[in-house]
Short mmCIF file of C-alpha atoms (C1' of nucleotides) in Angstrom, two decimals:
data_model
loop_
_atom_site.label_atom_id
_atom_site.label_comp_id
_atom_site.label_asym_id
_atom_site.label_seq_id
_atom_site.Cartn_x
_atom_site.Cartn_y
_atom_site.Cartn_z
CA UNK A 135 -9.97 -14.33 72.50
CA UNK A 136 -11.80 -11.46 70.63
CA UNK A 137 -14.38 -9.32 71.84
CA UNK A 138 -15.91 -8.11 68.96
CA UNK A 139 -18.85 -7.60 70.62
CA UNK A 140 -22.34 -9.17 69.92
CA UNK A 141 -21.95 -10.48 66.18
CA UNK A 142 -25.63 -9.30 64.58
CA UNK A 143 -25.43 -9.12 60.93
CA UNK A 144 -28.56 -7.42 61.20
CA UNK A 145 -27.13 -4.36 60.37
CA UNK A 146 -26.39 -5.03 56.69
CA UNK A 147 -24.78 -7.94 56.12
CA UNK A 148 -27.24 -9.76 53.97
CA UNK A 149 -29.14 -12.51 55.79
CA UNK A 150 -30.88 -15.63 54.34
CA UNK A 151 -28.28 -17.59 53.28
CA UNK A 152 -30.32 -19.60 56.03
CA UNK A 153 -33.18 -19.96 53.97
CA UNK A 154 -31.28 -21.33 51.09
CA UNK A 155 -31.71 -25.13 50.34
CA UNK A 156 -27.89 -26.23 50.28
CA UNK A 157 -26.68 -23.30 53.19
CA UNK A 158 -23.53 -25.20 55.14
CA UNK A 159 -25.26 -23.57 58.55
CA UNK A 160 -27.67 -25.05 58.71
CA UNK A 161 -26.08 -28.45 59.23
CA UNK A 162 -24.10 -26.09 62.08
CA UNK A 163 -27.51 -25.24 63.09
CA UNK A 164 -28.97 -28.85 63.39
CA UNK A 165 -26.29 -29.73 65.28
CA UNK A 166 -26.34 -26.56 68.16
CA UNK A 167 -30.26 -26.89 68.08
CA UNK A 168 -30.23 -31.02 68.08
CA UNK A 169 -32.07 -32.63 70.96
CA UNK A 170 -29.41 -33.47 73.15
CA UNK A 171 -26.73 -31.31 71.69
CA UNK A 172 -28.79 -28.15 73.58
CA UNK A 173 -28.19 -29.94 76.79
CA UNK A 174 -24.48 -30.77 76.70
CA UNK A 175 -23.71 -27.63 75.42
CA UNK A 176 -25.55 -26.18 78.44
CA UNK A 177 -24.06 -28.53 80.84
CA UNK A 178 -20.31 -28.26 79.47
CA UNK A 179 -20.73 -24.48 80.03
CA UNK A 180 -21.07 -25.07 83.44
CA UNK A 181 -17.34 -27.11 83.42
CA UNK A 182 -15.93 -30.28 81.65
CA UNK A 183 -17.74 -33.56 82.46
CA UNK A 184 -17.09 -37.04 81.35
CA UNK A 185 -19.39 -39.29 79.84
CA UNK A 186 -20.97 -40.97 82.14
CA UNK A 187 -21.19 -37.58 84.30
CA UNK A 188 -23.27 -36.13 81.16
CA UNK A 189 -25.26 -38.85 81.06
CA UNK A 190 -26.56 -38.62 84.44
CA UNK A 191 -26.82 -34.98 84.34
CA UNK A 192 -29.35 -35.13 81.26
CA UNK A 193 -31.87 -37.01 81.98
CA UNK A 194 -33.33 -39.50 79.45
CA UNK A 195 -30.40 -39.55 76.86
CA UNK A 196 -29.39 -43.09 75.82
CA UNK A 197 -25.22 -43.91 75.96
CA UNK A 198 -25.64 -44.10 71.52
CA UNK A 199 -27.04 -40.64 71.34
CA UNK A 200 -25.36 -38.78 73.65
CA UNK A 201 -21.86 -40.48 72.07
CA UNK A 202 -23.21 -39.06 68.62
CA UNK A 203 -23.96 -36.01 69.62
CA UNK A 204 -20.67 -35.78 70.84
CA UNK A 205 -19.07 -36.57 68.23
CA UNK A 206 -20.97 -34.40 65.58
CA UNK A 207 -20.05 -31.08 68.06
CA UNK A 208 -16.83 -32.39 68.07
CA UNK A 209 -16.54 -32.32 64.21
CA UNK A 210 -17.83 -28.96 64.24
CA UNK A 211 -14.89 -28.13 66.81
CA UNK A 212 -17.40 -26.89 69.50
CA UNK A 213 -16.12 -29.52 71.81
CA UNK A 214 -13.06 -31.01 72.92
CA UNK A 215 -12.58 -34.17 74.08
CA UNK A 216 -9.65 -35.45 76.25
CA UNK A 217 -8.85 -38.89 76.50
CA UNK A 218 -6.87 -40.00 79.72
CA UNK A 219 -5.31 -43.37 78.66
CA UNK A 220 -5.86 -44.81 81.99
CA UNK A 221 -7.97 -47.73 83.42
CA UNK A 222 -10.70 -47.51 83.86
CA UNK A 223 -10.90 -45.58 80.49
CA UNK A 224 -11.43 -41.52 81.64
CA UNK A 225 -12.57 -38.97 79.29
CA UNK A 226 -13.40 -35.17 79.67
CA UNK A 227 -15.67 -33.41 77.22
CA UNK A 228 -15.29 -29.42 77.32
CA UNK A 229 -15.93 -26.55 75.60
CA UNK A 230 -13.85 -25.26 72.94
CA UNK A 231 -13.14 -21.37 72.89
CA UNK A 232 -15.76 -21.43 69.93
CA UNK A 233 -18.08 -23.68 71.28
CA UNK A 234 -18.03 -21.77 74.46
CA UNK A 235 -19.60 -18.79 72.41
CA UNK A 236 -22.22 -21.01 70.75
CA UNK A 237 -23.21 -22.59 74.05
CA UNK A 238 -24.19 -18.98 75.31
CA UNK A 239 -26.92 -18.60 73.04
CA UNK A 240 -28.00 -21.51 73.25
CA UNK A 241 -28.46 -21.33 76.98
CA UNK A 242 -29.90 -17.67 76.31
CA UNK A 243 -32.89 -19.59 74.60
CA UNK A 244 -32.90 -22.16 77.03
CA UNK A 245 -32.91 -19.85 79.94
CA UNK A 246 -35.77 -17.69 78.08
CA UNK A 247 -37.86 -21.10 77.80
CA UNK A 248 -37.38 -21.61 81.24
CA UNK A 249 -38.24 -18.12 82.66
CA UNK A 250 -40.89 -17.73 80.46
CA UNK A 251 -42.80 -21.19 80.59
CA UNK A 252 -45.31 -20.46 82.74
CA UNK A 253 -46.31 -17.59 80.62
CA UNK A 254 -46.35 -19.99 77.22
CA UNK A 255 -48.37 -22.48 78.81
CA UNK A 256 -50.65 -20.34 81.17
CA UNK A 257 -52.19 -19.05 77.51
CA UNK A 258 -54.85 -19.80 76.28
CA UNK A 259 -55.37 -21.64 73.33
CA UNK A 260 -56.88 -18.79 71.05
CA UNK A 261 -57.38 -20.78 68.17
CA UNK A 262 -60.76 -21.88 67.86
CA UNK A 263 -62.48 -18.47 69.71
CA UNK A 264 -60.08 -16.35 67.42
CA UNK A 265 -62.06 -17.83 64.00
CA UNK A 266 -65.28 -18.64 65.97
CA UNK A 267 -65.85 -15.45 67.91
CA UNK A 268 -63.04 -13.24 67.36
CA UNK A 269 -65.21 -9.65 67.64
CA UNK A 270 -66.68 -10.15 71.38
CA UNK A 271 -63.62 -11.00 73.38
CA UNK A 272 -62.36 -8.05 75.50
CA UNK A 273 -59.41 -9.87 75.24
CA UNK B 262 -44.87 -4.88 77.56
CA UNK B 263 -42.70 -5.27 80.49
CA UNK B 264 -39.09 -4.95 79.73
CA UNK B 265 -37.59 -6.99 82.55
CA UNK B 266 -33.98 -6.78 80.62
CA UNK B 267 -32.41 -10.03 79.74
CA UNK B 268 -34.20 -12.37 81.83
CA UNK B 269 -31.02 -14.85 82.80
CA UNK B 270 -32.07 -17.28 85.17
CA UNK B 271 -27.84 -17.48 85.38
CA UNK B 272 -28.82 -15.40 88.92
CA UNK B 273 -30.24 -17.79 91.26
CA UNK B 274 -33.17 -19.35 89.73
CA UNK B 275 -32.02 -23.00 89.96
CA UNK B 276 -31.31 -24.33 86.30
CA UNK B 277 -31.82 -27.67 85.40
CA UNK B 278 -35.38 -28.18 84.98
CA UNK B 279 -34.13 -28.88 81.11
CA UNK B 280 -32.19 -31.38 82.60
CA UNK B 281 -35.22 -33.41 83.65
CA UNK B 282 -36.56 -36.32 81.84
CA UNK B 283 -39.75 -34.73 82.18
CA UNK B 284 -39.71 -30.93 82.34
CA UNK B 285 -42.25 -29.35 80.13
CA UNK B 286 -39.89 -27.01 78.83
CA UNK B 287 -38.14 -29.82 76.93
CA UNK B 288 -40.86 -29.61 74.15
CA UNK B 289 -41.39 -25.92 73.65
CA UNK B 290 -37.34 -26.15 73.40
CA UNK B 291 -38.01 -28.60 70.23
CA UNK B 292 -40.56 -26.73 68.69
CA UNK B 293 -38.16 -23.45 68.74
CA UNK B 294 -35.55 -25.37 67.96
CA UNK B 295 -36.80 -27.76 65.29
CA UNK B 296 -35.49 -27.98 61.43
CA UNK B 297 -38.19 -26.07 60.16
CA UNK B 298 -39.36 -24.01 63.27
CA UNK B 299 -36.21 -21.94 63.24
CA UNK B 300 -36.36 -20.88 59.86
CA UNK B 301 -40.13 -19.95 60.09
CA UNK B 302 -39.57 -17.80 63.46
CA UNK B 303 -36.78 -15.85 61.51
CA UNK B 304 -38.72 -14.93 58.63
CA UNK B 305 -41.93 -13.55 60.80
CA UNK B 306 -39.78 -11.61 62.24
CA UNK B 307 -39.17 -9.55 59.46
CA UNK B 308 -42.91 -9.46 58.59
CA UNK B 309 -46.15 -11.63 58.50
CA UNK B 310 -46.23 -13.88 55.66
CA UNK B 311 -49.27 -15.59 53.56
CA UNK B 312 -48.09 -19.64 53.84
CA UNK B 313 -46.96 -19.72 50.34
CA UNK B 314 -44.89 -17.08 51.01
CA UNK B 315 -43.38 -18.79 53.71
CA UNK B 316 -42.85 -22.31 51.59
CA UNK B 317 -41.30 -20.57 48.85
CA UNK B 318 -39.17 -18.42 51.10
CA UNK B 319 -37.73 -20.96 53.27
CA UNK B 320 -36.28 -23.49 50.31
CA UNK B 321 -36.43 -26.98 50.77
CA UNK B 322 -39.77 -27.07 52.96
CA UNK B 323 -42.39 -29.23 52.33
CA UNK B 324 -46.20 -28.08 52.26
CA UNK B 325 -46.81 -30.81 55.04
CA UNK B 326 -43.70 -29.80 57.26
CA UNK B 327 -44.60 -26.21 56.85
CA UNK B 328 -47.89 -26.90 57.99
CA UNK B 329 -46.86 -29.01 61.39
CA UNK B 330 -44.37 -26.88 61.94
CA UNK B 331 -46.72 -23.53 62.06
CA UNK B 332 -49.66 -25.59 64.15
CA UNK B 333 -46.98 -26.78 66.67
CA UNK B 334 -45.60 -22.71 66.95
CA UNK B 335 -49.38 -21.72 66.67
CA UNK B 336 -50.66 -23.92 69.76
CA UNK B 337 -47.23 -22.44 71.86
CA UNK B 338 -48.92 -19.26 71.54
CA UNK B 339 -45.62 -18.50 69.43
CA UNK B 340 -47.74 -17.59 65.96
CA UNK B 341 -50.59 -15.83 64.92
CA UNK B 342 -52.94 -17.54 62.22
CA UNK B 343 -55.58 -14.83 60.52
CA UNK B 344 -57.56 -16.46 58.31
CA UNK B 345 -59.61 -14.09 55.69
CA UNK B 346 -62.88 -15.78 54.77
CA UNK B 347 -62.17 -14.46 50.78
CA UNK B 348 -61.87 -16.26 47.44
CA UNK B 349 -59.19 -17.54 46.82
CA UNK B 350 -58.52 -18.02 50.62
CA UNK B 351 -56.06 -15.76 52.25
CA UNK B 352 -54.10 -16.61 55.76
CA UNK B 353 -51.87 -14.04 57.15
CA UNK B 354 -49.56 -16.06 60.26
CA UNK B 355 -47.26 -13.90 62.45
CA UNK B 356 -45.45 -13.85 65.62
CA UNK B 357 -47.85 -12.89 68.59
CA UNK B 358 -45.39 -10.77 71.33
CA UNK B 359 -43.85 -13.56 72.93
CA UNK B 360 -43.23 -15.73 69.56
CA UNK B 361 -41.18 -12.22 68.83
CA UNK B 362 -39.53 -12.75 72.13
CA UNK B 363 -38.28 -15.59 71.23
CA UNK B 364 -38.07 -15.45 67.87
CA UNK B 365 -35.10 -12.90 68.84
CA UNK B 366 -33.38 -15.35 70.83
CA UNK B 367 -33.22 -17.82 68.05
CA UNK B 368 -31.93 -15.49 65.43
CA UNK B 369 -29.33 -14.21 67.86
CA UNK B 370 -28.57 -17.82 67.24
CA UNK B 371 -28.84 -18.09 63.62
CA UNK B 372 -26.51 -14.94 63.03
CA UNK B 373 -23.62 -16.09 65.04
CA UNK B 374 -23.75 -19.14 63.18
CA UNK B 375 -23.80 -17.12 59.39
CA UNK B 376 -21.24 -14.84 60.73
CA UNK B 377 -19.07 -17.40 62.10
CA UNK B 378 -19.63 -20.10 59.52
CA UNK B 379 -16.18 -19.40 58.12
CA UNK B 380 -14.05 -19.65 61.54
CA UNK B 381 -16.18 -22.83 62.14
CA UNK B 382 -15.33 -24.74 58.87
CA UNK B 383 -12.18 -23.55 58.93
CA UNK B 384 -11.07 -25.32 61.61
CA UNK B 385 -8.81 -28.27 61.49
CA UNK B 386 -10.41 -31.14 63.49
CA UNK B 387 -7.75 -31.82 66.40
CA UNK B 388 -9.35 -35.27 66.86
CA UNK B 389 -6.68 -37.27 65.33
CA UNK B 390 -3.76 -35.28 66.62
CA UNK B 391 -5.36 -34.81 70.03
CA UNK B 392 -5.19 -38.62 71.06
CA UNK B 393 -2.07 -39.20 68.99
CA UNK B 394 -0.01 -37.15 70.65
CA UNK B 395 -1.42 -35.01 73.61
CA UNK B 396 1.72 -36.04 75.92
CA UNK B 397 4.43 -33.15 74.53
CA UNK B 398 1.88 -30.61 74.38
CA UNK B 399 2.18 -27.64 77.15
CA UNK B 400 -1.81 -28.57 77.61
"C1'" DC C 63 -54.77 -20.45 47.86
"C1'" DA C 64 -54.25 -23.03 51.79
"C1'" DG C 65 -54.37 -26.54 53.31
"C1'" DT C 66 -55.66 -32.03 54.59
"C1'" DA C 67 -55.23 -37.02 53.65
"C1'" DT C 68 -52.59 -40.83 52.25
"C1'" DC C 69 -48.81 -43.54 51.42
"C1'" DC C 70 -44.16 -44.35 51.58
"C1'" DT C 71 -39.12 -43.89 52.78
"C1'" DC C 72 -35.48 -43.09 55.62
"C1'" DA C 73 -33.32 -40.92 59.67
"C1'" DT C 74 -33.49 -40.65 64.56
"C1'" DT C 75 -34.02 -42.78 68.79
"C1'" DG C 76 -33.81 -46.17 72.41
"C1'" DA C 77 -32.91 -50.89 74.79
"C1'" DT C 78 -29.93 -54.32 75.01
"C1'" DA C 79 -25.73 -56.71 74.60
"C1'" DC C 80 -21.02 -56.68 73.95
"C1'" DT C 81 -15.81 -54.85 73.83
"C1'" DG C 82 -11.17 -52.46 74.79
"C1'" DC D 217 -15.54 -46.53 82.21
"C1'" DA D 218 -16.50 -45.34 77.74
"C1'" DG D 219 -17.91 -46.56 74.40
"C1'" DT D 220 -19.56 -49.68 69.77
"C1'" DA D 221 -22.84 -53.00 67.56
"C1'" DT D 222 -27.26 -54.53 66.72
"C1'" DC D 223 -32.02 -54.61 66.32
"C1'" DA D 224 -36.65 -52.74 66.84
"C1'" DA D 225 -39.79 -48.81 67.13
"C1'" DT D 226 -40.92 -44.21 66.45
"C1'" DG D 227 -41.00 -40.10 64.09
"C1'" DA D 228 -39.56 -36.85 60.55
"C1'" DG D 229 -39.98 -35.90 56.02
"C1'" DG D 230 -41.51 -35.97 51.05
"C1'" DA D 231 -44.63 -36.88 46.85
"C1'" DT D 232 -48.97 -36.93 45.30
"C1'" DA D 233 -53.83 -36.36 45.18
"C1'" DC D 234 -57.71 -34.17 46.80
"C1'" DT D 235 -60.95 -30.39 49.16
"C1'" DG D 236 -63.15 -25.87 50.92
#
DNA sequence: CAGTATCCTCATTGATACTG
DNA sequence: CAGTATCAATGAGGATACTG
């Protein structure tokens, strides 16, 4: 595959098209950033699991919405899934070429959650001192 | 501010607190990640914005939404709300230094998904084909 | 202007049961 | 095993009206 390098188009291609109503990313967007869709896509990265593997792995996610989620990454062609027509039924869910670049930045936010949480929850609160009392603080 | 580089727990932190039911992270994930949260965290990062500013930038967003959204972003420490006790009322919200941190990680997000929009649609979806007839293919 | 409050609708989610 | 089907509950989201 291509290395073009990191793809920022904040040199000058024009952004926003984010920010419009009817843009067809951000339905590409909903689907990277979805609930459970963060998780698979960090757990594929790691190597091709079946279903029942992924559902163990992530803990909480029901059998309906991890089999949607799926399915909508596997619309978008960020995963692949491979049926072995065997029984007992055996299928492998992996990342696509594509879906392998996605999953990196997701797990670049996901990693940056978990390195920083400590330092998101230690603050504090400065809402109500910040209207109340905002000139006294020495920080 | 320290720059600690990339902070990539990919080392030896063990990953996988995401993976629990129960790991805190989980919700400061969904607030970054959320519909609306995503969109807002890319626009402060241009520049502060006044909350209409940020309704009418961000199209489809509803004055309620908009509102949960910046509270939720606000109490992670993520946003900044300066309210100016004037006539008409004036409130300034911005990204405090971590909301930029991470702010940057989502857009990284956002512009791989605008500048690969195109090779994403564009695919074919090899669902069909895949199960139909995955036997003569070199794998 | 910058919200909050209220009501309402619909999508998402989850438990459970069932099927190929 | 890998799902789908079904139903019930929760939450997201939107329209409108109202307030400091």
């Amino acid at each position: 595959m291509e290395m073009d390098g990191e793809h920022t188009l904040s040199d000058q291609v024009r952004r926003g098209e984010l920010l419009n109503r009817n843009c067809p990313s951000r339905d590409v967007l909903r689907h990277l950033t979805s609930r459970w869709g963060v998780l698979v896509l960090i757990v594929l990265l790691e190597r091709g699991h079946r279903f029942s593997e992924l559902r163990r792995r992530i803990g909480g996610v029901s059998e309906k919405m991890l089999a949607q989620t799926l399915q909508a990454l596997e619309a978008d062609g960020f995963v692949n899934r491979i049926s072995h027509p065997v029984v007992p039924p055996h299928v492998d869910y992996s990342l696509t070429p594509i879906g392998k670049e996605a999953a990196l930045k997701v797990r670049e936010l996901a990693d940056w959650i978990e390195v920083n949480i400590g330092r998101i929850q230690g603050q504090v609160s400065t809402k109500q001192v910040a209207t109340a009392e905002m000139s006294r603080m020495g920080e």
